């Protein structure tokens, strides 16, 4: 019954947004209250979980989104995004702009949360779409899937690190990173193909508004250098990477704390804002107030929808769905490569139900840890492949209760129904591809 209630809540959101044209923020909040009340949670607790979910997500990525949109406005208005588009297309080739976006996402999301990475790279995605004259939706899917693959599979992202620790694989972190980088490649390729085949058929408002690339370049006059253009992206990504490495290496003291401080997404993104200041044509009210104000206006609806998604996910998380999964007898699935289906299905059920890939990775790894010991699974490669199976489930699927789904939807201008075709279906195919590749790798190397 609990799973049926959660499914009905998701259907309610899709129906309200797609058919009744209700704003996603309202739909998500109403669905959160519906699921909480229908699941039998105390009414006072439902209100508390909605507030905690909204506020909790704002705590983690609220300021990140604000800083990211400010960077994006500066990159776009200064012409830096278009300079970056030229460089990327020159390296990858103008005939494969979606591949360029997928590769960038694959690299960036290793140290950076996919939500933050998408916000950081949103302007570059738009610029590349205009430069190559392809649909913005196809570039959005390519970027999102590239980011999503390494986010769920490759440390030092917190989810895979936590999963490794929970199943007793902390000593094999290097092996897990290497295996994750390899296993993520087929997932990225599937996302890229989906972006080209399906995303290209989805048209958003930005496609119609897009000017001719040469006209855009001419409107900026003198373009900023490639160094200045990339600096606002490179600075936060590099800082977050250093912070993740410092955390992974452990240790205490001023140096570690300093790098962890600089590597926190909030600090890193705001330092990225300062790195974008040299791109301003002048330091006056038009830029320092006008451009920044425009970034704040763009951030507002994204913040509200993302927070509402967090409220929906938190209510679901507190209905006891994880306890019901834990009570199931999952050891009967078998051993060897067949066992990998167990963590995949648990993680996929959790991801689909409550929205957070990191939460799915953490809870699933905790649930299967006793089974890993019971089945005698040891060694770096075997344990790494268990983490990959959990990660495969944690990317299956991204939909309305996932903050990343709303970040991608809102920043790309897609309708919810189109986002389901583009984003949700691509993550389903990525997850299925990843578990199959992981099982084949097990049969070959374990």
Tab-separated table of N, CA and C in Angstrom, residues 81 111 257 331 381 417:
chain	number	residue	atom	x	y	z
A	81	UNK	N	30.817	32.880	-22.398
A	81	UNK	CA	30.238	31.568	-22.689
A	81	UNK	C	30.442	31.194	-24.153
A	111	UNK	N	34.348	15.490	-9.067
A	111	UNK	CA	34.461	16.152	-7.762
A	111	UNK	C	33.237	16.974	-7.366
A	257	UNK	N	41.465	21.499	7.093
A	257	UNK	CA	40.251	22.299	7.311
A	257	UNK	C	40.165	23.452	6.315
A	331	UNK	N	18.222	-12.370	0.111
A	331	UNK	CA	19.356	-13.274	-0.098
A	331	UNK	C	19.012	-14.416	-1.038
A	381	UNK	N	38.348	-5.408	-6.601
A	381	UNK	CA	37.513	-5.401	-7.808
A	381	UNK	C	36.092	-5.845	-7.487
A	417	UNK	N	6.519	17.043	-19.180
A	417	UNK	CA	6.316	15.855	-20.018
A	417	UNK	C	7.531	15.596	-20.903
